[in-house]
Each structure stands twice: as structure tokens, then as C-alpha cells.
């Protein structure tokens, strides 16, 4: 299985901060990488697909980049509704696998 | 707007079979080449991919669960299902169904059902 390693596992930030999360794959996955947001008690919601494409309806403060094994996800200006857990997911090879998640908390 | 809803028992006894159904509304399982997918999340943990039924009915099972897992689809009822046999406490999790979409080199999951907690306990 392809292992997905996210860092950090948690971070504290303030409204307006720029936040960056990284995701590293155990082998090249080209651009088969997606990012999800999950709020407590809710299902995940896709924000970014194919590494850098913004899902319809998702605010432009969210962005993604990378290819191969190293990827990043950025929130350019953190908003109150963005405090949540974020997961990366690879679909380059089955079984699809997820990172362990990054919890973005209030500083 | 496509929506998914999981249903099934919230409590299953050890060694029994966990059975869940995911019903699609606002769309059809017969339209579009999607991957009808199951994912689970152990309490406070990461997400685990269980498997999917492709639109043509062919299943994919995560090898870690393959020996215990059966996925199926009933197009007449517009739902797809999973059965996990010989469950243990380690199968206690929130189970989600989702539609796997694709574009170019990637498959992503959207939308998701709300999830259903299944507890394995005597």
C-alpha cells in the first residue's frame, strides 16, 4: 500500500493566518492527490482534487500544489469556519489511502 | 443534487456479519462511470478505504478486508451494500459511503453520506 504521511499532525493558528500542510507519499503518485476537510461529527468534504484543482463552490483561499511524492495544501487567510481536520488521499493505486490528518486548532 | 444515506444496525455482536446499505437520491447508480465507495473511520483515527463497486458492477476489495467483505449493488432500488463477516471490536467505526468521481489522473470522493456508527459489542 502507498503510505501517506501528513505534517504536522496538529497546528494552532489565528484567524487571518496563512496555514500550510504537507503530505508525502511513499512512492510517486504523480498528481493523484486530493484534500478533504472534516468537521467534528461530519463527513469529509473534498476541497482540492488532482493536487491543485479547486472543487466547485470551495473558496479560493484554499489551494494545493505538488506532484510526485511531495504535496502541500494552503489556506491563505484562515477563517473561523476553517478550524477542522484536513486529510490528503491518494488514488494513484488501489487500495486508495489517506493521510493521518492534520487538526487545525484555534491559537 | 446527489445525496447518499447509509442505513443499517448500529450494534453488531462479535463474530456476526455487519450489513450496511447506501441509498442514492437525486441521481442513478446506472448513470455515469462512478466508483460507489465505502470508507470507515475508527474513533479519533484516520480514514480507511474499504472498497468500491464500479458502475459496471465490478467490485474492488481492500486486501486487508477482502476475506470478510462482500460488496453489491441493486440498481432497481438505487442502492449499494456492504457485508463484513466475522466482526470483532476492531471493526467498530463510523462507516461512510461516497461516490468516487474521476478526472485525469485522480479519483476523489464526493459526495459522502453522513456516516453511521457501528459498534461491535456482545
Short mmCIF file of C-alpha atoms in Angstrom, two decimals:
data_model
loop_
_atom_site.label_atom_id
_atom_site.label_comp_id
_atom_site.label_asym_id
_atom_site.label_seq_id
_atom_site.Cartn_x
_atom_site.Cartn_y
_atom_site.Cartn_z
CA UNK A 1 0.00 0.00 0.00
CA UNK A 2 1.11 3.58 -0.60
CA UNK A 3 1.70 5.33 2.72
CA UNK A 4 0.64 8.95 3.05
CA UNK A 5 2.36 10.99 5.74
CA UNK A 6 0.95 14.36 6.72
CA UNK A 7 2.68 17.00 8.76
CA UNK A 8 2.12 18.48 11.15
CA UNK A 9 -0.44 16.27 12.90
CA UNK A 10 -1.87 19.38 14.51
CA UNK A 11 -1.27 23.11 14.48
CA UNK A 12 -2.56 26.18 16.27
CA UNK A 13 -3.34 29.28 14.27
CA UNK A 14 -5.28 32.54 14.40
CA UNK A 15 -7.88 33.96 12.08
CA UNK A 16 -6.10 35.59 9.17
CA UNK A 17 -3.03 33.36 9.37
CA UNK A 18 -1.60 31.55 6.37
CA UNK A 19 -1.60 27.82 7.04
CA UNK A 20 0.31 25.17 5.12
CA UNK A 21 0.03 21.39 5.50
CA UNK A 22 2.27 18.91 3.74
CA UNK A 23 1.63 15.38 2.56
CA UNK A 24 4.32 12.96 1.46
CA UNK A 25 3.69 9.73 -0.44
CA UNK A 26 5.85 6.65 0.00
CA UNK A 27 6.25 6.46 -3.80
CA UNK A 28 5.43 8.70 -6.72
CA UNK A 29 1.71 9.24 -7.19
CA UNK A 30 2.07 11.86 -9.93
CA UNK A 31 -0.84 14.22 -9.26
CA UNK A 32 -3.33 11.65 -7.96
CA UNK A 33 -3.78 13.52 -4.70
CA UNK A 34 -6.88 15.02 -3.12
CA UNK A 35 -7.51 17.10 0.02
CA UNK A 36 -10.53 16.90 2.33
CA UNK A 37 -11.85 18.92 5.23
CA UNK A 38 -13.67 17.21 8.10
CA UNK A 39 -15.51 18.97 10.91
CA UNK A 40 -16.47 17.14 14.14
CA UNK A 41 -19.35 14.73 13.63
CA UNK A 42 -19.47 15.38 9.90
CA UNK A 43 -18.36 13.55 6.80
CA UNK A 44 -15.24 14.74 4.96
CA UNK A 45 -15.71 17.19 2.11
CA UNK A 46 -13.40 17.39 -0.88
CA UNK A 47 -11.67 20.75 -1.33
CA UNK A 48 -8.87 20.02 -3.82
CA UNK A 49 -8.58 17.24 -6.41
CA UNK A 50 -5.83 16.26 -8.83
CA UNK A 51 -3.38 18.00 -6.48
CA UNK A 52 -4.33 21.57 -7.37
CA UNK A 53 -7.86 21.79 -8.78
CA UNK A 54 -10.36 23.64 -6.61
CA UNK A 55 -13.68 21.83 -6.16
CA UNK A 56 -16.69 23.82 -7.30
CA UNK A 57 -18.05 26.06 -4.55
CA UNK A 58 -14.88 25.94 -2.44
CA UNK A 59 -13.43 29.36 -1.51
CA UNK A 60 -10.32 30.44 -3.37
CA UNK A 61 -8.34 30.85 -0.13
CA UNK A 62 -7.79 27.07 -0.34
CA UNK A 63 -5.09 25.83 -2.70
CA UNK A 64 -2.97 22.78 -3.37
CA UNK A 65 0.28 22.07 -5.16
CA UNK A 66 2.83 19.37 -5.79
CA UNK A 67 3.46 16.23 -7.78
CA UNK A 68 5.36 13.01 -7.41
CA UNK A 69 5.82 12.41 -3.68
CA UNK A 70 5.53 15.88 -2.10
CA UNK A 71 2.38 17.92 -1.85
CA UNK A 72 1.18 20.94 0.04
CA UNK A 73 -2.17 22.41 0.97
CA UNK A 74 -2.53 26.07 1.91
CA UNK A 75 -5.20 28.25 3.43
CA UNK A 76 -4.15 31.77 2.52
CA UNK A 77 -6.11 33.56 5.25
CA UNK A 78 -7.65 31.32 7.89
CA UNK A 79 -11.33 31.96 8.58
CA UNK A 80 -13.32 30.90 11.68
CA UNK A 81 -15.11 28.17 9.72
CA UNK A 82 -11.78 26.63 8.65
CA UNK A 83 -10.93 25.17 12.06
CA UNK A 84 -11.22 21.48 11.22
CA UNK A 85 -9.18 18.39 10.38
CA UNK A 86 -7.67 18.05 6.91
CA UNK A 87 -6.78 14.79 5.16
CA UNK A 88 -4.88 14.01 2.00
CA UNK A 89 -5.81 10.96 -0.10
CA UNK A 90 -4.02 9.23 -2.95
CA UNK A 91 -5.82 7.47 -5.79
CA UNK A 92 -2.79 6.55 -7.87
CA UNK A 93 -3.02 2.92 -6.80
CA UNK A 94 -5.54 0.76 -5.02
CA UNK A 95 -6.11 0.50 -2.16
CA UNK A 96 -6.66 4.25 -2.02
CA UNK A 97 -5.07 5.56 1.17
CA UNK A 98 -5.39 8.61 3.38
CA UNK A 99 -3.00 10.63 5.46
CA UNK A 100 -3.48 10.55 9.21
CA UNK A 101 -4.96 14.03 9.27
CA UNK A 102 -3.93 17.50 10.43
CA UNK A 103 -6.08 19.20 13.04
CA UNK A 104 -6.15 22.99 12.72
CA UNK A 105 -6.97 24.48 16.10
CA UNK A 106 -7.54 27.95 17.49
CA UNK A 107 -4.38 29.55 18.88
CA UNK B 1 -28.12 17.19 -6.27
CA UNK B 2 -26.82 13.73 -5.49
CA UNK B 3 -27.12 12.65 -1.87
CA UNK B 4 -26.12 9.42 -0.15
CA UNK B 5 -27.53 7.90 3.02
CA UNK B 6 -26.18 4.95 4.95
CA UNK B 7 -28.50 2.63 6.86
CA UNK B 8 -28.10 -0.48 8.96
CA UNK B 9 -27.80 -1.72 12.54
CA UNK B 10 -25.78 0.39 14.92
CA UNK B 11 -24.85 -2.58 17.10
CA UNK B 12 -23.47 -5.91 15.91
CA UNK B 13 -22.32 -8.81 18.05
CA UNK B 14 -18.80 -10.20 17.71
CA UNK B 15 -18.44 -12.95 15.06
CA UNK B 16 -21.63 -11.79 13.30
CA UNK B 17 -21.97 -10.01 9.96
CA UNK B 18 -22.15 -6.24 9.64
CA UNK B 19 -24.55 -5.22 6.85
CA UNK B 20 -24.95 -1.67 5.58
CA UNK B 21 -26.79 -0.12 2.67
CA UNK B 22 -26.18 3.19 0.95
CA UNK B 23 -29.15 4.71 -0.85
CA UNK B 24 -28.65 7.26 -3.59
CA UNK B 25 -31.08 10.12 -4.16
CA UNK B 26 -31.00 12.80 -6.82
CA UNK B 27 -29.25 10.50 -9.27
CA UNK B 28 -28.98 6.96 -10.57
CA UNK B 29 -26.42 4.23 -9.95
CA UNK B 30 -26.81 3.36 -13.62
CA UNK B 31 -25.68 6.73 -14.95
CA UNK B 32 -22.08 7.78 -15.19
CA UNK B 33 -18.96 5.73 -14.61
CA UNK B 34 -18.55 6.28 -10.91
CA UNK B 35 -16.98 4.27 -8.13
CA UNK B 36 -19.54 3.59 -5.38
CA UNK B 37 -17.27 3.50 -2.38
CA UNK B 38 -17.18 2.52 1.29
CA UNK B 39 -14.80 4.12 3.82
CA UNK B 40 -14.61 3.77 7.59
CA UNK B 41 -13.13 5.83 10.37
CA UNK B 42 -12.20 4.35 13.71
CA UNK B 43 -12.92 6.67 16.65
CA UNK B 44 -10.47 9.57 16.58
CA UNK B 45 -8.47 7.97 13.81
CA UNK B 46 -7.68 8.29 10.14
CA UNK B 47 -9.89 7.19 7.27
CA UNK B 48 -9.66 3.65 5.90
CA UNK B 49 -10.72 2.73 2.36
CA UNK B 50 -12.89 -0.40 2.39
CA UNK B 51 -13.64 -0.88 -1.31
CA UNK B 52 -15.90 0.11 -4.15
CA UNK B 53 -18.38 -1.15 -6.70
CA UNK B 54 -17.61 0.27 -10.11
CA UNK B 55 -20.58 1.45 -12.22
CA UNK B 56 -20.37 -1.77 -14.27
CA UNK B 57 -20.84 -3.86 -11.12
CA UNK B 58 -17.27 -5.00 -10.70
CA UNK B 59 -16.06 -4.77 -7.09
CA UNK B 60 -12.71 -3.85 -5.61
CA UNK B 61 -11.91 -5.00 -2.09
CA UNK B 62 -9.18 -3.66 0.14
CA UNK B 63 -6.88 -6.69 0.59
CA UNK B 64 -6.88 -6.07 4.34
CA UNK B 65 -10.62 -6.88 4.43
CA UNK B 66 -11.08 -8.98 1.30
CA UNK B 67 -11.58 -12.32 3.02
CA UNK B 68 -14.52 -10.96 5.03
CA UNK B 69 -16.05 -8.42 2.65
CA UNK B 70 -18.80 -8.54 0.05
CA UNK B 71 -19.94 -5.52 -1.94
CA UNK B 72 -23.04 -5.48 -4.12
CA UNK B 73 -25.37 -3.15 -5.97
CA UNK B 74 -29.14 -3.21 -6.50
CA UNK B 75 -29.94 -0.83 -9.35
CA UNK B 76 -33.70 -1.39 -9.03
CA UNK B 77 -33.55 0.07 -5.52
CA UNK B 78 -30.83 2.57 -6.37
CA UNK B 79 -28.65 1.40 -3.54
CA UNK B 80 -25.38 -0.43 -2.93
CA UNK B 81 -24.40 -2.51 0.04
CA UNK B 82 -21.57 -3.98 2.05
CA UNK B 83 -21.35 -7.04 4.25
CA UNK B 84 -18.42 -7.61 6.60
CA UNK B 85 -18.36 -11.02 8.24
CA UNK B 86 -16.79 -12.29 11.46
CA UNK B 87 -16.62 -8.84 13.01
CA UNK B 88 -14.60 -8.01 16.10
CA UNK B 89 -14.28 -4.92 18.26
CA UNK B 90 -11.65 -3.69 15.81
CA UNK B 91 -14.45 -3.18 13.26
CA UNK B 92 -16.15 -0.59 15.47
CA UNK B 93 -16.10 2.58 13.39
CA UNK B 94 -18.13 5.19 11.58
CA UNK B 95 -18.90 3.80 8.14
CA UNK B 96 -19.31 6.16 5.20
CA UNK B 97 -20.44 5.63 1.65
CA UNK B 98 -19.32 8.02 -1.07
CA UNK B 99 -19.28 8.47 -4.81
CA UNK B 100 -15.90 8.18 -6.42
CA UNK B 101 -15.51 10.63 -9.25
CA UNK B 102 -12.54 10.90 -11.53
CA UNK B 103 -10.78 13.32 -13.81
CA UNK B 104 -7.45 12.77 -15.48
CA UNK B 105 -5.13 11.02 -13.08
CA UNK B 106 -7.16 11.13 -9.90
CA UNK B 107 -10.27 9.75 -8.23
CA UNK B 108 -11.84 11.77 -5.47
CA UNK B 109 -14.79 11.13 -3.19
CA UNK B 110 -17.76 13.45 -3.47
CA UNK B 111 -20.38 13.49 -2.12
CA UNK B 112 -20.28 11.48 1.08
CA UNK B 113 -23.09 10.09 3.17
CA UNK B 114 -23.43 11.45 6.69
CA UNK B 115 -21.90 8.29 8.15
CA UNK B 116 -23.24 5.67 10.52
CA UNK B 117 -21.60 4.47 13.70
CA UNK B 118 -21.39 0.71 14.01
CA UNK B 119 -20.37 -0.71 17.37
CA UNK B 120 -19.28 -4.31 17.75
CA UNK B 121 -20.15 -5.46 21.25
CA UNK B 122 -21.73 -8.51 22.91
#
